Tab-separated table of C-alpha atoms (C1' of nucleotides) in Angstrom:
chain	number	residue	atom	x	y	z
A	52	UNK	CA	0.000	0.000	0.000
A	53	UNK	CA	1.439	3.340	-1.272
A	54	UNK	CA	-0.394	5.577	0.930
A	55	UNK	CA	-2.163	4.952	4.601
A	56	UNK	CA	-5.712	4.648	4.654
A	57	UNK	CA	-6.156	7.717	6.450
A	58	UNK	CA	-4.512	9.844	3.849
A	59	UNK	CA	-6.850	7.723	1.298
A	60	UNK	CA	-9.753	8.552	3.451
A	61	UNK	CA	-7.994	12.091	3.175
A	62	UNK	CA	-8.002	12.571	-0.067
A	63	UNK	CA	-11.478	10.364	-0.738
A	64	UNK	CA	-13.113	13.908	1.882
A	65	UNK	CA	-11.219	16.553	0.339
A	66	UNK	CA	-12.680	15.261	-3.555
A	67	UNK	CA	-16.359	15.060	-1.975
A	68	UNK	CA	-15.898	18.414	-0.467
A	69	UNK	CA	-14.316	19.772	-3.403
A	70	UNK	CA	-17.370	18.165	-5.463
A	71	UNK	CA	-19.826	19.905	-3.578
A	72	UNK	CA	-20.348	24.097	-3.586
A	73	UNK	CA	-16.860	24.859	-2.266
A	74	UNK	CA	-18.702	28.049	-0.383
A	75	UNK	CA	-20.323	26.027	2.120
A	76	UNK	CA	-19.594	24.143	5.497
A	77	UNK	CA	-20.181	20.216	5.329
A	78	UNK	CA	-20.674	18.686	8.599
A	79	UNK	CA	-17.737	15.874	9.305
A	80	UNK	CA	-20.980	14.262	9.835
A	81	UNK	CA	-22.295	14.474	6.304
A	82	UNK	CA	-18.897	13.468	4.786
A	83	UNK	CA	-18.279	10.163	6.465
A	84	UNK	CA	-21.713	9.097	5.158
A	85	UNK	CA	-21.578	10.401	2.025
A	86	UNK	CA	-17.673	8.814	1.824
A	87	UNK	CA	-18.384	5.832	3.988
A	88	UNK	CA	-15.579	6.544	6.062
A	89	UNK	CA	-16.050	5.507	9.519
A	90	UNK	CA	-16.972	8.757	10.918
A	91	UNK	CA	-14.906	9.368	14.678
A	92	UNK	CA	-11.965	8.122	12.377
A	93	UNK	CA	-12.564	10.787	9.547
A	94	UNK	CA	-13.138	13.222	12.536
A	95	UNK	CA	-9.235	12.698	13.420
A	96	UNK	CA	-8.054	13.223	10.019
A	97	UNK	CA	-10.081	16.153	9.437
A	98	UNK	CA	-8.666	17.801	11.997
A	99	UNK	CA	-5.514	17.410	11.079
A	100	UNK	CA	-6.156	18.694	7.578
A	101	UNK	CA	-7.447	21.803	9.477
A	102	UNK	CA	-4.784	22.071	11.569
A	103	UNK	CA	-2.138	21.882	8.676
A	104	UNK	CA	-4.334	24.875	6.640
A	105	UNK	CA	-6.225	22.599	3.562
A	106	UNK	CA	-9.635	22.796	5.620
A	107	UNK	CA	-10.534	25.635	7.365
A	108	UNK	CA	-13.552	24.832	10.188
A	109	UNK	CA	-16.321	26.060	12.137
A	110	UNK	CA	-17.935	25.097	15.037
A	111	UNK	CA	-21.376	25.441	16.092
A	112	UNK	CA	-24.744	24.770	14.258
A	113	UNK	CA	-24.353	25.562	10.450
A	114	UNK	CA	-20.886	24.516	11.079
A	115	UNK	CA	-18.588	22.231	9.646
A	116	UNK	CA	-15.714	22.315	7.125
A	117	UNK	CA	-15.072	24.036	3.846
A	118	UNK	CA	-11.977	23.733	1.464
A	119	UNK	CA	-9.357	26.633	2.651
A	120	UNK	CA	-8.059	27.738	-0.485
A	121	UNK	CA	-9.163	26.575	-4.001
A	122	UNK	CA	-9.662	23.335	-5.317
A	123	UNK	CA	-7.369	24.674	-7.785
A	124	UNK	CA	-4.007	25.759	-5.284
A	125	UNK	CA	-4.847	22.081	-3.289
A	126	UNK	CA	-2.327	19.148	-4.910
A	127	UNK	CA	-2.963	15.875	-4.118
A	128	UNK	CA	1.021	15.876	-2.795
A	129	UNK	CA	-0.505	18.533	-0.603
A	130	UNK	CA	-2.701	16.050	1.256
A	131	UNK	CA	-0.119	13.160	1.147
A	132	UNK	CA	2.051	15.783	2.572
A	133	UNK	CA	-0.559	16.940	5.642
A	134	UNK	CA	-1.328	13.129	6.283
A	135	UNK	CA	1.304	10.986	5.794
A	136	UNK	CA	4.602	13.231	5.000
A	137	UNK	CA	6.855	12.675	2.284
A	138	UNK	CA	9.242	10.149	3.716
A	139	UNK	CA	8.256	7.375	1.113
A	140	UNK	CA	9.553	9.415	-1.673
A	141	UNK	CA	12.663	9.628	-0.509
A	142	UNK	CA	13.249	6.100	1.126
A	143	UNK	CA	15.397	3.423	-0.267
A	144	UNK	CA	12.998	0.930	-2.279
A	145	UNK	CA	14.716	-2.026	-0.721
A	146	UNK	CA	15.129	-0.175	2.467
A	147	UNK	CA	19.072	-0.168	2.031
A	148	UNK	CA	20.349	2.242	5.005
A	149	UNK	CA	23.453	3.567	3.108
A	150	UNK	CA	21.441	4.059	0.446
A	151	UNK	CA	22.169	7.430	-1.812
A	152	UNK	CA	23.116	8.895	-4.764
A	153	UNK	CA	27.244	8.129	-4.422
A	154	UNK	CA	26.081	4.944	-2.467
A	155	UNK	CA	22.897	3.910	-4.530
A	156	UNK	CA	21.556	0.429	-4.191
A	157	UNK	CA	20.947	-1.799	-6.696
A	158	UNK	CA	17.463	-0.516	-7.566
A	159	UNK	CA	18.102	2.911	-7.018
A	160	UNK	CA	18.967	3.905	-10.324
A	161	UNK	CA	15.917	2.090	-12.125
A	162	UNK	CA	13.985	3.507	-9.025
A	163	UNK	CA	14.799	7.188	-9.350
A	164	UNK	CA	12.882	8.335	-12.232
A	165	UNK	CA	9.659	6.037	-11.120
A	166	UNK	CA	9.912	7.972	-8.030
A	167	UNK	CA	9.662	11.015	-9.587
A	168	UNK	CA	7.003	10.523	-11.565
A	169	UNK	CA	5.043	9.454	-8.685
A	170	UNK	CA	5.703	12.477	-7.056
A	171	UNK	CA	5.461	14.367	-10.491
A	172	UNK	CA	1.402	13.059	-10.615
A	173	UNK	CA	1.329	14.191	-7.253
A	174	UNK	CA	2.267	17.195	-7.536
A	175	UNK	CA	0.559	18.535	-10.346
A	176	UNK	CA	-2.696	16.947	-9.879
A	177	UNK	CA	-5.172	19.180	-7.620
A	178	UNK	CA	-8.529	18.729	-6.318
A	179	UNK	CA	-9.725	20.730	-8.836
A	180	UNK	CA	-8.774	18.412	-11.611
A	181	UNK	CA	-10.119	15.309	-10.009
A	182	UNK	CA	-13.164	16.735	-9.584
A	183	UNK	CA	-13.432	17.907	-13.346
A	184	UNK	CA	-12.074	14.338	-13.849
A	185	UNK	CA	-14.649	12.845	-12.217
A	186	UNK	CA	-17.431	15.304	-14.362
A	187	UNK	CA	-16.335	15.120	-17.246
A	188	UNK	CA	-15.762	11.617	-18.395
A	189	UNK	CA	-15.187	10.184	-21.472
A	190	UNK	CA	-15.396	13.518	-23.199
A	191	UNK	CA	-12.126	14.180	-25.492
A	192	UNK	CA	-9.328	16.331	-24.718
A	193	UNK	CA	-8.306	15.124	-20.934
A	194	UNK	CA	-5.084	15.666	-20.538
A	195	UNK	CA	-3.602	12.137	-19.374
B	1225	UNK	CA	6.628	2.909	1.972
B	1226	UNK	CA	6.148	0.826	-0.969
B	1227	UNK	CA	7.610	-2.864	0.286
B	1228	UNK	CA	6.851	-3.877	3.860
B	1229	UNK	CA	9.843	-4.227	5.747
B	1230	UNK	CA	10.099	-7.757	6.116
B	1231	UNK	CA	9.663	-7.721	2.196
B	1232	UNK	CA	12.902	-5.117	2.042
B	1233	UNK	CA	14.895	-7.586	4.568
B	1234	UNK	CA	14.123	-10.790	2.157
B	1235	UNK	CA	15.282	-8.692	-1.139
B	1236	UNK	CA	18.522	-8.047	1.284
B	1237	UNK	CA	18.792	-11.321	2.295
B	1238	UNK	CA	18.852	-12.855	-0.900
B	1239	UNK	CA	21.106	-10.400	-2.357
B	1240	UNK	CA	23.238	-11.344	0.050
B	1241	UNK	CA	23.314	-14.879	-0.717
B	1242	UNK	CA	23.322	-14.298	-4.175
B	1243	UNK	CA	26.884	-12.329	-3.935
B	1244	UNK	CA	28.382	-15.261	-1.773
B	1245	UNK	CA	29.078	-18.420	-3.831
B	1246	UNK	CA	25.528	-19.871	-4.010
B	1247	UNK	CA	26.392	-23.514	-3.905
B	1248	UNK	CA	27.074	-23.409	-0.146
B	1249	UNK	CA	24.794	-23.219	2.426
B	1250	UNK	CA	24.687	-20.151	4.646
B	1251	UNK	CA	23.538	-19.975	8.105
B	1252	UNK	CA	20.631	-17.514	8.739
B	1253	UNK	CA	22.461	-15.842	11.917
B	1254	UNK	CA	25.570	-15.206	9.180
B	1255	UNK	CA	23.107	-13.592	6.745
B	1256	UNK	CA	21.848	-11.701	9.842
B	1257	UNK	CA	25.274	-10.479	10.883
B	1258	UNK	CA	25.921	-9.373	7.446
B	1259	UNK	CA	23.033	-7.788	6.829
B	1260	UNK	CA	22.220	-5.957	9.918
B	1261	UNK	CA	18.748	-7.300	10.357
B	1262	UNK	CA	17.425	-8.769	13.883
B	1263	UNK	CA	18.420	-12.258	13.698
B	1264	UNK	CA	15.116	-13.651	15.380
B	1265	UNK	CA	12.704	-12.258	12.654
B	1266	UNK	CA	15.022	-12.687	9.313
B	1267	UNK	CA	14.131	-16.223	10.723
B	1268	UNK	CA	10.998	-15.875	9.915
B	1269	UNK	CA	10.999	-14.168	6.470
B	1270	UNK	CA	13.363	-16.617	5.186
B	1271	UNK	CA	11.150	-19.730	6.617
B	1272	UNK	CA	8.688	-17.651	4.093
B	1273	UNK	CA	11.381	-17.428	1.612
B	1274	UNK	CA	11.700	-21.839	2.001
B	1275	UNK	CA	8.357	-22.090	1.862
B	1276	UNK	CA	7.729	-20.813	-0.893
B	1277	UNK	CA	10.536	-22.250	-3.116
B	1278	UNK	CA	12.904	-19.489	-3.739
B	1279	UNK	CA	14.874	-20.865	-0.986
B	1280	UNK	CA	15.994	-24.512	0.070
B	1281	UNK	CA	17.212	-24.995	3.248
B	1282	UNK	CA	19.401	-27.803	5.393
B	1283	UNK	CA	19.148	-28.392	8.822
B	1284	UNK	CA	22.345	-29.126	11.266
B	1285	UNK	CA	25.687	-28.575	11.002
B	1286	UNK	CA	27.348	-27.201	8.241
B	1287	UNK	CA	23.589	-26.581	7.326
B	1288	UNK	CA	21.847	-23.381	6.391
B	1289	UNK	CA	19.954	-21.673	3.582
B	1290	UNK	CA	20.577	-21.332	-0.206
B	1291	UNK	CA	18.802	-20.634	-3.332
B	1292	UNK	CA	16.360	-22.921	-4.834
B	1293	UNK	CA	17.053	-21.823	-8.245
B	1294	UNK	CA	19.481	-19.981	-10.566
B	1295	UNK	CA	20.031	-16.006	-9.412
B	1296	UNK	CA	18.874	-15.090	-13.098
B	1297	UNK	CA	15.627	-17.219	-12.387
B	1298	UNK	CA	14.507	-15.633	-9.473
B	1299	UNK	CA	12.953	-12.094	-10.076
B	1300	UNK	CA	12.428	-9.273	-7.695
B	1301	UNK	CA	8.922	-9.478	-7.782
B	1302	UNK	CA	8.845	-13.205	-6.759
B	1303	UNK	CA	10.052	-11.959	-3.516
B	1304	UNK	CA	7.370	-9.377	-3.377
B	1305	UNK	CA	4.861	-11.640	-3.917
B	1306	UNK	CA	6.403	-13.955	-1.549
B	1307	UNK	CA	6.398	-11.877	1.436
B	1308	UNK	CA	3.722	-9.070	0.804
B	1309	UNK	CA	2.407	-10.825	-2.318
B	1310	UNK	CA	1.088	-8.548	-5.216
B	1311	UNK	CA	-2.055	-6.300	-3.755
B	1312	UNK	CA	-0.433	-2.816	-4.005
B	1313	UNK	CA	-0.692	-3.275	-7.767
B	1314	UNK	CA	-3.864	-4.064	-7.622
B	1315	UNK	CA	-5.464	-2.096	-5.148
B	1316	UNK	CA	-6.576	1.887	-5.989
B	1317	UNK	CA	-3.992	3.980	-5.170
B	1318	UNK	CA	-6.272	6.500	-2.976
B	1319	UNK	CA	-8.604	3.255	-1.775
B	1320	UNK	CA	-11.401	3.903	-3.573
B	1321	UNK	CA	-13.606	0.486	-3.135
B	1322	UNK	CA	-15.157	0.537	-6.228
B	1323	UNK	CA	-12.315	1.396	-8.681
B	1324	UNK	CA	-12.092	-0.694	-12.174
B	1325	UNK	CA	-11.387	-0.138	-15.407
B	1326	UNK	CA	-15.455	0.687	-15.603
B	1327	UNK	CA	-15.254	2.806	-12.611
B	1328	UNK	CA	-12.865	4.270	-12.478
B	1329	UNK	CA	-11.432	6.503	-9.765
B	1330	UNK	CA	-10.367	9.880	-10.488
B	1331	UNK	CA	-6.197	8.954	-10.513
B	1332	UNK	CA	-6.880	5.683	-12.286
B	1333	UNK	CA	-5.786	6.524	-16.210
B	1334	UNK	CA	-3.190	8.599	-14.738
B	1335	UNK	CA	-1.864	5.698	-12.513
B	1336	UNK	CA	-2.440	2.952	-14.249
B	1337	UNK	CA	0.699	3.584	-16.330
B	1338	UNK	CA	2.700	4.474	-12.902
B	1339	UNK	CA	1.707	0.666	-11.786
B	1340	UNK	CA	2.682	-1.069	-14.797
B	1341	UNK	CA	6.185	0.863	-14.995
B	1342	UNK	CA	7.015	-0.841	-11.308
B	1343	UNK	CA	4.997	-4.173	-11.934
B	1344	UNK	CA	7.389	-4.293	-15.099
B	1345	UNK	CA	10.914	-3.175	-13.518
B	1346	UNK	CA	10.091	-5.379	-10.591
B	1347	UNK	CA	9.443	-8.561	-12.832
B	1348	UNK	CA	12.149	-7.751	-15.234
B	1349	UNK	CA	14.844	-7.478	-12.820
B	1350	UNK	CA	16.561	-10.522	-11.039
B	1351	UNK	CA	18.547	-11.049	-7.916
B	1352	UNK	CA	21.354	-12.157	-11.197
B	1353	UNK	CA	20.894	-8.260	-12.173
B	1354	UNK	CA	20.779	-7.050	-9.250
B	1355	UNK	CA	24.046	-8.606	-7.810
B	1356	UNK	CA	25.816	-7.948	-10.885
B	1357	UNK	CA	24.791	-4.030	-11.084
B	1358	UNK	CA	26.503	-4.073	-7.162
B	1359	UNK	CA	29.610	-5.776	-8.457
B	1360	UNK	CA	30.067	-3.509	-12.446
B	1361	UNK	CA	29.363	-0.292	-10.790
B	1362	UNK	CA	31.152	2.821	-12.641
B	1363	UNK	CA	31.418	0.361	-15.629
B	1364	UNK	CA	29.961	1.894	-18.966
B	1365	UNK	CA	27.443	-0.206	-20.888
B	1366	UNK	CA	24.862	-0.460	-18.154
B	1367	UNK	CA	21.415	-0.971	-19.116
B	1368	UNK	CA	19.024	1.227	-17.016
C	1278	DG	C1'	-30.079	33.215	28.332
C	1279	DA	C1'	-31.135	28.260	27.091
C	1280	DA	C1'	-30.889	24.684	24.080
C	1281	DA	C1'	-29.145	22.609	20.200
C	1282	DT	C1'	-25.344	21.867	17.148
C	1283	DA	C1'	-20.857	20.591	15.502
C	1284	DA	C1'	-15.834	20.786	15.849
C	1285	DC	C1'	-12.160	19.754	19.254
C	1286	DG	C1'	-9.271	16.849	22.093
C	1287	DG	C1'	-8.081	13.106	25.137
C	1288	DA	C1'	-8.378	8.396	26.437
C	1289	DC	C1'	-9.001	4.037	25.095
C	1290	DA	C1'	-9.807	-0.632	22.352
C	1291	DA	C1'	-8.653	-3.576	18.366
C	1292	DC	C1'	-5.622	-5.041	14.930
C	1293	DG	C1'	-1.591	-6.155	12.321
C	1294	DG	C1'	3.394	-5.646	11.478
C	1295	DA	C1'	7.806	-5.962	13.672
C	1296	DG	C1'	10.612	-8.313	16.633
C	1297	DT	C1'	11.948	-11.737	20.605
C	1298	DC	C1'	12.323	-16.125	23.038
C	1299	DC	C1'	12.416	-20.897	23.518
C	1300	DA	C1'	11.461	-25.722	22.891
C	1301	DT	C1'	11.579	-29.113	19.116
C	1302	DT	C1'	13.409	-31.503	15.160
C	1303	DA	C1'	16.710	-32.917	11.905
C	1304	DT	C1'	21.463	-33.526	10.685
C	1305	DC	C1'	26.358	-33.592	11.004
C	1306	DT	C1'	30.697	-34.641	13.624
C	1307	DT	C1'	33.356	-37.412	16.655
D	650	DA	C1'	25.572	-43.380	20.382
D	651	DA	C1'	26.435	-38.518	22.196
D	652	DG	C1'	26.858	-33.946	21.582
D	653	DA	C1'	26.808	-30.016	18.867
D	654	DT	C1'	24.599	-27.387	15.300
D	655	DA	C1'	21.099	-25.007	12.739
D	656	DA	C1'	16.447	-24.675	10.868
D	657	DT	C1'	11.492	-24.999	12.411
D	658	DG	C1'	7.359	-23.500	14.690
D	659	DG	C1'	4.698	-21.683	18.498
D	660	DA	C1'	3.870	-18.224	21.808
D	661	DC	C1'	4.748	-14.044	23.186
D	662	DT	C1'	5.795	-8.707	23.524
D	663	DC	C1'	5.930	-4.090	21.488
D	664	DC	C1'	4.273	-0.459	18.837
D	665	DG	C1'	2.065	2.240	15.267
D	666	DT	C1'	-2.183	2.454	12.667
D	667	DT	C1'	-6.972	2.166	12.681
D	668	DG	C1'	-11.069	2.997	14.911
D	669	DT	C1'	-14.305	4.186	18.988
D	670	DC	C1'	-16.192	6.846	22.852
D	671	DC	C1'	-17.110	10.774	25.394
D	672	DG	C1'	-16.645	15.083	27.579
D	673	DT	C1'	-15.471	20.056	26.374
D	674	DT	C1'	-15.727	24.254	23.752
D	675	DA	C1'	-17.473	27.459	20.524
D	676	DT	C1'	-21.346	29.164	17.888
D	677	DT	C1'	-25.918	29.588	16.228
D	678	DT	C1'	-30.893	29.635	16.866
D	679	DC	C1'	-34.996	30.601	19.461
DNA sequence: GAAATAACGGACAACGGAGTCCATTATCTT
DNA sequence: AAGATAATGGACTCCGTTGTCCGTTATTTC
């Protein structure tokens, strides 16, 4: 597994939320259904996307939680980043510890360029365009 | 992280016993030593590694582990698939539970390649490769 | 101001991966 | 045959991830 579930279940929030008017709070409540993500859990992970500045929140009734910037300016390496850090891109496929560029491993070359284009997707993909995605399927001229 | 650790430890392992002479048995607390992983649980992985052919083992004296087969014959991703056995490619990369080629999930035609690149460099390389990349380092006419 | 609402935060349970320990079994050496 | 050696297999601990529960805090509505 490439990512943990929670920044999955990160990610899964952040599209719903994105795919819903962007103005408005959703209730954590509303998302877990809607997601089927086991609501206290979501809760947690939520949080932490508000604490690291991709959700911004509001308590009270008419509350809830709203994208903090646009879906646009959010990356998907964003969320990674918030949940899970970026520690896998940098770690040693076969988990050599000397493992570097002047003491690479034997994977590391074949590895390095995979890497990056993992991160590459990443980091060019936002919420915005998985949304779209999502919309507008199987019309011409997407970009992958 | 990508492999699970015991599944880093077994590609160690064997690369280990690929770069001694791979007629003799080695003992699992050499490998071990060698290789800087706990003793107790490289027990286990390679009990894995028995089980599932890639190693053949001896008991007693002068006893130990060594490989089943050729180095050329055993590929990385039989030892993938031997310890952590081949989900990741499989699974959607942000857990979507109904992803497929029908239903797709927003990163699917843009991962899809991404999966097939590391299914493909993982089956393509073997512990043979992998051993001899170590040993012709700095040589010219490499193939990656 | 009171009640309802919804995020916040801490404590805890369940689960699996990582790692240890030890008794057993098979084999070699003398 | 006896003792040493090394893999085998079971039970166990440890810890991070996953997931739950509940009381607290802030805000809105009436």
């Amino acid at each position: 597994m490439i990512l943990s579930r929670a920044c999955e279940y990160a990610v899964q929030a952040l599209i719903y939320a994105t795919s819903q008017r962007p103005e408005r709070f959703l209730a954590v409540r509303d998302v877990a259904l809607a997601t089927r993500i086991p609501m206290a859990y979501l809760s947690k992970i939520i949080q932490r996307l508000v604490a690291r500045g991709l959700l911004s929140s509001r308590k009270g009734p008419r509350g809830g939680v709203r994208l903090a910037r646009l879906a646009g300016a959010i990356k998907v390496l964003d969320i990674v980043e918030a949940i899970d850090g970026l520690g896998f891109l940098n770690r040693c496929v076969i988990g050599h510890p000397r493992c570097s560029e002047t003491h690479p491993c034997p994977l590391h070359d074949a590895w390095g360029p995979l890497r990056d284009e993992i991160q590459g997707l990443l980091a060019r993909r936002s919420l915005g365009d998985l949304v779209r995605e999502l919309r507008g399927r199987g019309l011409p001229g997407r970009r992958s």
